[in-house]
Amino acid sequence: MIHTLVTVEALFLVAASPGLAGLLLLGPAPANLPLAAVCLLPLGPATAAALYALHHRDRDLTDLHPARSYWRGWRLNAVPALKLWTPLLAWLTVIAFSLTHFAATGLPAWWAVLVAAVGVGSLLWGAHALVLTALFVFRARDTARLAGYFLFRHRRAGLGAASLLVLTAAGTAALTEALPALLAAPMLLSLLHSSRPVIAETQEDFTA
């Protein structure tokens, strides 16, 4: 397990490095949000590949090939992941831009809470969508529908993803912005664990 986590983490950082390097050059100004979204594009395929490799890890100590599984997952899932990840990033950019400029709208404060809640819900939908993309072969629109369905169908899976989101946000605020990238593999393994009901129902009811 440790060998698999370390290997997947290293390959995740390699696959996401073009975008992560771009983020280091950007300042925290709200005007840079669209550029930040572009930098985050490689994160979708990198995450899908990590989920694939962690799910297909071999328990046989004599046959450990997490690197092979990771790059196979990247080749299989890069395009399908981008089909969902790109519009999600665009939507989250709109939400983040709205929140950073909320004072200029003159709207009541509860609107900001509502917009933030929509953003969190979108992130949870994205977590389900990436898990489904990494492990199954569906059309993008079918994956999007299933992710929305499971968001309400399996609330425990959603709570698991939400807890990871809270821990990530707290760790980033308290320690370093690099924490989510440095702990990506164990966090994605936890996401897979909490998504087991989603994976099981998809295998049973939505695949041949």
PDB file of C-alpha atoms in Angstrom:
ATOM      1  CA  MET A   1       0.000   0.000   0.000  1.00  0.00           C
ATOM      2  CA  ILE A   2       2.756   2.467   0.911  1.00  0.00           C
ATOM      3  CA  HIS A   3       4.599   1.675  -2.327  1.00  0.00           C
ATOM      4  CA  THR A   4       1.412   2.225  -4.324  1.00  0.00           C
ATOM      5  CA  LEU A   5       0.548   5.498  -2.563  1.00  0.00           C
ATOM      6  CA  VAL A   6       4.040   6.936  -2.976  1.00  0.00           C
ATOM      7  CA  THR A   7       4.214   5.961  -6.645  1.00  0.00           C
ATOM      8  CA  VAL A   8       0.740   7.272  -7.455  1.00  0.00           C
ATOM      9  CA  GLU A   9       1.467  10.513  -5.577  1.00  0.00           C
ATOM     10  CA  ALA A  10       4.685  11.055  -7.522  1.00  0.00           C
ATOM     11  CA  LEU A  11       3.017  10.368 -10.876  1.00  0.00           C
ATOM     12  CA  PHE A  12       0.069  12.582  -9.956  1.00  0.00           C
ATOM     13  CA  LEU A  13       2.474  15.459  -9.334  1.00  0.00           C
ATOM     14  CA  VAL A  14       4.242  14.777 -12.636  1.00  0.00           C
ATOM     15  CA  ALA A  15       0.973  14.701 -14.606  1.00  0.00           C
ATOM     16  CA  ALA A  16      -0.333  17.858 -12.922  1.00  0.00           C
ATOM     17  CA  SER A  17       3.020  19.691 -12.892  1.00  0.00           C
ATOM     18  CA  PRO A  18       2.367  21.972 -15.915  1.00  0.00           C
ATOM     19  CA  GLY A  19      -0.679  23.438 -14.228  1.00  0.00           C
ATOM     20  CA  LEU A  20       0.839  23.502 -10.742  1.00  0.00           C
ATOM     21  CA  ALA A  21       3.867  25.365 -12.085  1.00  0.00           C
ATOM     22  CA  GLY A  22       1.565  27.920 -13.654  1.00  0.00           C
ATOM     23  CA  LEU A  23      -0.291  28.408 -10.386  1.00  0.00           C
ATOM     24  CA  LEU A  24       2.984  29.248  -8.622  1.00  0.00           C
ATOM     25  CA  LEU A  25       3.482  32.155 -11.027  1.00  0.00           C
ATOM     26  CA  LEU A  26       0.012  33.600 -10.515  1.00  0.00           C
ATOM     27  CA  GLY A  27      -0.774  36.093  -7.808  1.00  0.00           C
ATOM     28  CA  PRO A  28      -3.846  35.908  -5.552  1.00  0.00           C
ATOM     29  CA  ALA A  29      -5.685  38.688  -7.424  1.00  0.00           C
ATOM     30  CA  PRO A  30      -9.281  37.833  -8.432  1.00  0.00           C
ATOM     31  CA  ALA A  31      -8.450  38.889 -11.988  1.00  0.00           C
ATOM     32  CA  ASN A  32      -6.231  35.802 -12.246  1.00  0.00           C
ATOM     33  CA  LEU A  33      -9.099  33.368 -11.622  1.00  0.00           C
ATOM     34  CA  PRO A  34      -9.588  32.474 -15.325  1.00  0.00           C
ATOM     35  CA  LEU A  35      -5.862  31.803 -15.691  1.00  0.00           C
ATOM     36  CA  ALA A  36      -5.927  29.706 -12.519  1.00  0.00           C
ATOM     37  CA  ALA A  37      -8.749  27.639 -14.006  1.00  0.00           C
ATOM     38  CA  VAL A  38      -6.668  27.002 -17.125  1.00  0.00           C
ATOM     39  CA  CYS A  39      -3.754  25.925 -14.925  1.00  0.00           C
ATOM     40  CA  LEU A  40      -6.029  23.489 -13.107  1.00  0.00           C
ATOM     41  CA  LEU A  41      -7.076  21.696 -16.318  1.00  0.00           C
ATOM     42  CA  PRO A  42      -4.352  18.983 -16.052  1.00  0.00           C
ATOM     43  CA  LEU A  43      -5.637  18.169 -12.574  1.00  0.00           C
ATOM     44  CA  GLY A  44      -8.732  16.413 -13.953  1.00  0.00           C
ATOM     45  CA  PRO A  45      -6.935  13.721 -15.983  1.00  0.00           C
ATOM     46  CA  ALA A  46      -4.259  13.394 -13.265  1.00  0.00           C
ATOM     47  CA  THR A  47      -6.936  12.761 -10.628  1.00  0.00           C
ATOM     48  CA  ALA A  48      -8.858  10.286 -12.788  1.00  0.00           C
ATOM     49  CA  ALA A  49      -5.642   8.357 -13.470  1.00  0.00           C
ATOM     50  CA  ALA A  50      -4.808   8.262  -9.751  1.00  0.00           C
ATOM     51  CA  LEU A  51      -8.290   6.954  -8.925  1.00  0.00           C
ATOM     52  CA  TYR A  52      -7.913   4.280 -11.602  1.00  0.00           C
ATOM     53  CA  ALA A  53      -4.501   3.173 -10.327  1.00  0.00           C
ATOM     54  CA  LEU A  54      -5.600   3.070  -6.692  1.00  0.00           C
ATOM     55  CA  HIS A  55      -8.745   1.124  -7.522  1.00  0.00           C
ATOM     56  CA  HIS A  56      -6.853  -1.422  -9.639  1.00  0.00           C
ATOM     57  CA  ARG A  57      -3.922  -1.846  -7.270  1.00  0.00           C
ATOM     58  CA  ASP A  58      -2.668  -5.418  -6.949  1.00  0.00           C
ATOM     59  CA  ARG A  59      -2.449  -6.967  -3.482  1.00  0.00           C
ATOM     60  CA  ASP A  60       0.227  -9.410  -4.670  1.00  0.00           C
ATOM     61  CA  LEU A  61       3.593  -8.123  -3.406  1.00  0.00           C
ATOM     62  CA  THR A  62       5.363  -9.835  -6.296  1.00  0.00           C
ATOM     63  CA  ASP A  63       3.285  -8.067  -8.941  1.00  0.00           C
ATOM     64  CA  LEU A  64       3.215  -4.395  -8.000  1.00  0.00           C
ATOM     65  CA  HIS A  65       2.999  -2.099 -11.025  1.00  0.00           C
ATOM     66  CA  PRO A  66       1.227   1.082  -9.875  1.00  0.00           C
ATOM     67  CA  ALA A  67       3.093   3.194 -12.437  1.00  0.00           C
ATOM     68  CA  ARG A  68       1.808   1.022 -15.282  1.00  0.00           C
ATOM     69  CA  SER A  69      -1.739   1.251 -13.924  1.00  0.00           C
ATOM     70  CA  TYR A  70      -1.460   5.025 -13.512  1.00  0.00           C
ATOM     71  CA  TRP A  71      -0.399   5.730 -17.082  1.00  0.00           C
ATOM     72  CA  ARG A  72      -2.967   3.280 -18.420  1.00  0.00           C
ATOM     73  CA  GLY A  73      -5.603   5.153 -16.431  1.00  0.00           C
ATOM     74  CA  TRP A  74      -4.331   8.454 -17.786  1.00  0.00           C
ATOM     75  CA  ARG A  75      -4.491   7.267 -21.405  1.00  0.00           C
ATOM     76  CA  LEU A  76      -7.996   5.857 -20.950  1.00  0.00           C
ATOM     77  CA  ASN A  77      -9.477   8.714 -18.954  1.00  0.00           C
ATOM     78  CA  ALA A  78      -7.718  11.931 -20.011  1.00  0.00           C
ATOM     79  CA  VAL A  79     -10.256  12.924 -22.661  1.00  0.00           C
ATOM     80  CA  PRO A  80     -13.391  11.718 -20.804  1.00  0.00           C
ATOM     81  CA  ALA A  81     -12.217  13.496 -17.641  1.00  0.00           C
ATOM     82  CA  LEU A  82     -11.596  16.765 -19.495  1.00  0.00           C
ATOM     83  CA  LYS A  83     -15.098  16.651 -20.987  1.00  0.00           C
ATOM     84  CA  LEU A  84     -16.500  16.971 -17.453  1.00  0.00           C
ATOM     85  CA  TRP A  85     -13.643  18.730 -15.680  1.00  0.00           C
ATOM     86  CA  THR A  86     -13.475  21.668 -18.118  1.00  0.00           C
ATOM     87  CA  PRO A  87     -17.109  22.836 -17.736  1.00  0.00           C
ATOM     88  CA  LEU A  88     -16.901  22.238 -13.982  1.00  0.00           C
ATOM     89  CA  LEU A  89     -13.840  24.493 -13.738  1.00  0.00           C
ATOM     90  CA  ALA A  90     -15.568  27.141 -15.840  1.00  0.00           C
ATOM     91  CA  TRP A  91     -18.615  27.034 -13.565  1.00  0.00           C
ATOM     92  CA  LEU A  92     -16.509  27.183 -10.401  1.00  0.00           C
ATOM     93  CA  THR A  93     -14.578  30.131 -11.847  1.00  0.00           C
ATOM     94  CA  VAL A  94     -17.842  32.009 -12.329  1.00  0.00           C
ATOM     95  CA  ILE A  95     -18.833  31.234  -8.739  1.00  0.00           C
ATOM     96  CA  ALA A  96     -15.441  32.261  -7.338  1.00  0.00           C
ATOM     97  CA  PHE A  97     -15.464  35.484  -9.373  1.00  0.00           C
ATOM     98  CA  SER A  98     -18.976  36.265  -8.142  1.00  0.00           C
ATOM     99  CA  LEU A  99     -17.961  35.757  -4.510  1.00  0.00           C
ATOM    100  CA  THR A 100     -14.794  37.845  -4.790  1.00  0.00           C
ATOM    101  CA  HIS A 101     -16.808  40.712  -6.286  1.00  0.00           C
ATOM    102  CA  PHE A 102     -19.936  40.169  -4.229  1.00  0.00           C
ATOM    103  CA  ALA A 103     -19.695  43.505  -2.406  1.00  0.00           C
ATOM    104  CA  ALA A 104     -20.174  45.319  -5.693  1.00  0.00           C
ATOM    105  CA  THR A 105     -23.499  43.592  -6.397  1.00  0.00           C
ATOM    106  CA  GLY A 106     -25.385  45.148  -3.486  1.00  0.00           C
ATOM    107  CA  LEU A 107     -27.183  41.862  -2.822  1.00  0.00           C
ATOM    108  CA  PRO A 108     -27.947  40.644   0.718  1.00  0.00           C
ATOM    109  CA  ALA A 109     -25.366  38.473   2.443  1.00  0.00           C
ATOM    110  CA  TRP A 110     -27.487  35.329   2.271  1.00  0.00           C
ATOM    111  CA  TRP A 111     -27.034  35.363  -1.497  1.00  0.00           C
ATOM    112  CA  ALA A 112     -23.300  34.861  -0.957  1.00  0.00           C
ATOM    113  CA  VAL A 113     -24.044  31.871   1.283  1.00  0.00           C
ATOM    114  CA  LEU A 114     -26.318  30.434  -1.407  1.00  0.00           C
ATOM    115  CA  VAL A 115     -23.712  30.905  -4.126  1.00  0.00           C
ATOM    116  CA  ALA A 116     -21.046  29.287  -1.920  1.00  0.00           C
ATOM    117  CA  ALA A 117     -23.384  26.336  -1.253  1.00  0.00           C
ATOM    118  CA  VAL A 118     -23.867  25.886  -4.994  1.00  0.00           C
ATOM    119  CA  GLY A 119     -20.091  25.863  -5.379  1.00  0.00           C
ATOM    120  CA  VAL A 120     -19.687  23.173  -2.713  1.00  0.00           C
ATOM    121  CA  GLY A 121     -22.429  21.095  -4.314  1.00  0.00           C
ATOM    122  CA  SER A 122     -20.668  21.430  -7.664  1.00  0.00           C
ATOM    123  CA  LEU A 123     -17.411  20.177  -6.136  1.00  0.00           C
ATOM    124  CA  LEU A 124     -19.180  17.150  -4.645  1.00  0.00           C
ATOM    125  CA  TRP A 125     -20.793  16.430  -8.009  1.00  0.00           C
ATOM    126  CA  GLY A 126     -17.343  16.679  -9.575  1.00  0.00           C
ATOM    127  CA  ALA A 127     -15.946  14.153  -7.098  1.00  0.00           C
ATOM    128  CA  HIS A 128     -18.614  11.615  -8.088  1.00  0.00           C
ATOM    129  CA  ALA A 129     -18.098  12.395 -11.771  1.00  0.00           C
ATOM    130  CA  LEU A 130     -14.355  11.798 -11.601  1.00  0.00           C
ATOM    131  CA  VAL A 131     -14.803   8.497  -9.742  1.00  0.00           C
ATOM    132  CA  LEU A 132     -17.300   7.302 -12.362  1.00  0.00           C
ATOM    133  CA  THR A 133     -15.096   8.501 -15.219  1.00  0.00           C
ATOM    134  CA  ALA A 134     -12.037   6.754 -13.802  1.00  0.00           C
ATOM    135  CA  LEU A 135     -13.697   3.383 -13.258  1.00  0.00           C
ATOM    136  CA  PHE A 136     -16.398   3.093 -15.931  1.00  0.00           C
ATOM    137  CA  VAL A 137     -16.915   3.849 -19.605  1.00  0.00           C
ATOM    138  CA  PHE A 138     -19.983   6.042 -20.112  1.00  0.00           C
ATOM    139  CA  ARG A 139     -20.804   8.956 -22.354  1.00  0.00           C
ATOM    140  CA  ALA A 140     -20.015  12.285 -20.731  1.00  0.00           C
ATOM    141  CA  ARG A 141     -23.670  13.248 -20.419  1.00  0.00           C
ATOM    142  CA  ASP A 142     -24.534   9.892 -18.835  1.00  0.00           C
ATOM    143  CA  THR A 143     -21.687  10.270 -16.351  1.00  0.00           C
ATOM    144  CA  ALA A 144     -22.924  13.764 -15.509  1.00  0.00           C
ATOM    145  CA  ARG A 145     -26.439  12.461 -14.883  1.00  0.00           C
ATOM    146  CA  LEU A 146     -25.230   9.562 -12.765  1.00  0.00           C
ATOM    147  CA  ALA A 147     -23.046  11.876 -10.686  1.00  0.00           C
ATOM    148  CA  GLY A 148     -26.056  14.084  -9.994  1.00  0.00           C
ATOM    149  CA  TYR A 149     -28.214  11.058  -9.214  1.00  0.00           C
ATOM    150  CA  PHE A 150     -25.696   9.627  -6.731  1.00  0.00           C
ATOM    151  CA  LEU A 151     -25.248  13.025  -5.097  1.00  0.00           C
ATOM    152  CA  PHE A 152     -28.735  12.589  -3.646  1.00  0.00           C
ATOM    153  CA  ARG A 153     -28.984   8.800  -3.724  1.00  0.00           C
ATOM    154  CA  HIS A 154     -25.942   8.037  -1.539  1.00  0.00           C
ATOM    155  CA  ARG A 155     -25.647  10.884   0.904  1.00  0.00           C
ATOM    156  CA  ARG A 156     -22.996   9.102   2.967  1.00  0.00           C
ATOM    157  CA  ALA A 157     -20.720   9.084  -0.066  1.00  0.00           C
ATOM    158  CA  GLY A 158     -21.397  12.790  -0.454  1.00  0.00           C
ATOM    159  CA  LEU A 159     -20.635  13.361   3.218  1.00  0.00           C
ATOM    160  CA  GLY A 160     -17.360  11.486   2.807  1.00  0.00           C
ATOM    161  CA  ALA A 161     -16.366  13.726  -0.085  1.00  0.00           C
ATOM    162  CA  ALA A 162     -17.511  16.783   1.875  1.00  0.00           C
ATOM    163  CA  SER A 163     -15.380  15.806   4.868  1.00  0.00           C
ATOM    164  CA  LEU A 164     -12.343  15.547   2.589  1.00  0.00           C
ATOM    165  CA  LEU A 165     -13.171  18.981   1.215  1.00  0.00           C
ATOM    166  CA  VAL A 166     -13.365  20.445   4.722  1.00  0.00           C
ATOM    167  CA  LEU A 167     -10.098  18.807   5.790  1.00  0.00           C
ATOM    168  CA  THR A 168      -8.385  20.031   2.641  1.00  0.00           C
ATOM    169  CA  ALA A 169      -9.602  23.578   3.130  1.00  0.00           C
ATOM    170  CA  ALA A 170      -8.620  23.578   6.820  1.00  0.00           C
ATOM    171  CA  GLY A 171      -5.183  22.123   6.118  1.00  0.00           C
ATOM    172  CA  THR A 172      -4.575  24.589   3.312  1.00  0.00           C
ATOM    173  CA  ALA A 173      -5.554  27.539   5.479  1.00  0.00           C
ATOM    174  CA  ALA A 174      -3.548  26.371   8.496  1.00  0.00           C
ATOM    175  CA  LEU A 175      -0.439  24.980   6.796  1.00  0.00           C
ATOM    176  CA  THR A 176       0.285  25.432   3.109  1.00  0.00           C
ATOM    177  CA  GLU A 177      -1.508  25.760  -0.216  1.00  0.00           C
ATOM    178  CA  ALA A 178       0.554  22.846  -1.502  1.00  0.00           C
ATOM    179  CA  LEU A 179      -1.036  20.407   0.982  1.00  0.00           C
ATOM    180  CA  PRO A 180      -3.818  19.109  -1.329  1.00  0.00           C
ATOM    181  CA  ALA A 181      -1.271  18.229  -4.018  1.00  0.00           C
ATOM    182  CA  LEU A 182       1.171  16.642  -1.581  1.00  0.00           C
ATOM    183  CA  LEU A 183      -1.515  14.460   0.012  1.00  0.00           C
ATOM    184  CA  ALA A 184      -3.486  13.731  -3.160  1.00  0.00           C
ATOM    185  CA  ALA A 185      -2.972   9.947  -3.158  1.00  0.00           C
ATOM    186  CA  PRO A 186      -4.207   9.214   0.400  1.00  0.00           C
ATOM    187  CA  MET A 187      -7.102  11.639  -0.014  1.00  0.00           C
ATOM    188  CA  LEU A 188      -8.167   9.986  -3.278  1.00  0.00           C
ATOM    189  CA  LEU A 189      -7.896   6.568  -1.648  1.00  0.00           C
ATOM    190  CA  SER A 190     -10.244   7.849   1.058  1.00  0.00           C
ATOM    191  CA  LEU A 191     -12.586   9.152  -1.650  1.00  0.00           C
ATOM    192  CA  LEU A 192     -12.657   5.704  -3.250  1.00  0.00           C
ATOM    193  CA  HIS A 193     -13.438   4.153   0.133  1.00  0.00           C
ATOM    194  CA  SER A 194     -16.373   6.499   0.739  1.00  0.00           C
ATOM    195  CA  SER A 195     -17.581   5.959  -2.847  1.00  0.00           C
ATOM    196  CA  ARG A 196     -17.911   2.184  -2.515  1.00  0.00           C
ATOM    197  CA  PRO A 197     -21.758   2.294  -2.511  1.00  0.00           C
ATOM    198  CA  VAL A 198     -21.677   4.405  -5.679  1.00  0.00           C
ATOM    199  CA  ILE A 199     -19.242   2.028  -7.370  1.00  0.00           C
ATOM    200  CA  ALA A 200     -21.202  -1.062  -6.313  1.00  0.00           C
ATOM    201  CA  GLU A 201     -24.559   0.267  -7.531  1.00  0.00           C
ATOM    202  CA  THR A 202     -23.052   1.420 -10.818  1.00  0.00           C
ATOM    203  CA  GLN A 203     -21.596  -2.032 -11.426  1.00  0.00           C
ATOM    204  CA  GLU A 204     -24.852  -3.754 -10.505  1.00  0.00           C
ATOM    205  CA  ASP A 205     -27.442  -1.526 -12.157  1.00  0.00           C
ATOM    206  CA  PHE A 206     -25.745   0.525 -14.878  1.00  0.00           C
ATOM    207  CA  THR A 207     -23.243  -1.839 -16.514  1.00  0.00           C
ATOM    208  CA  ALA A 208     -23.820  -4.958 -18.551  1.00  0.00           C
TER     209      ALA A 208
END
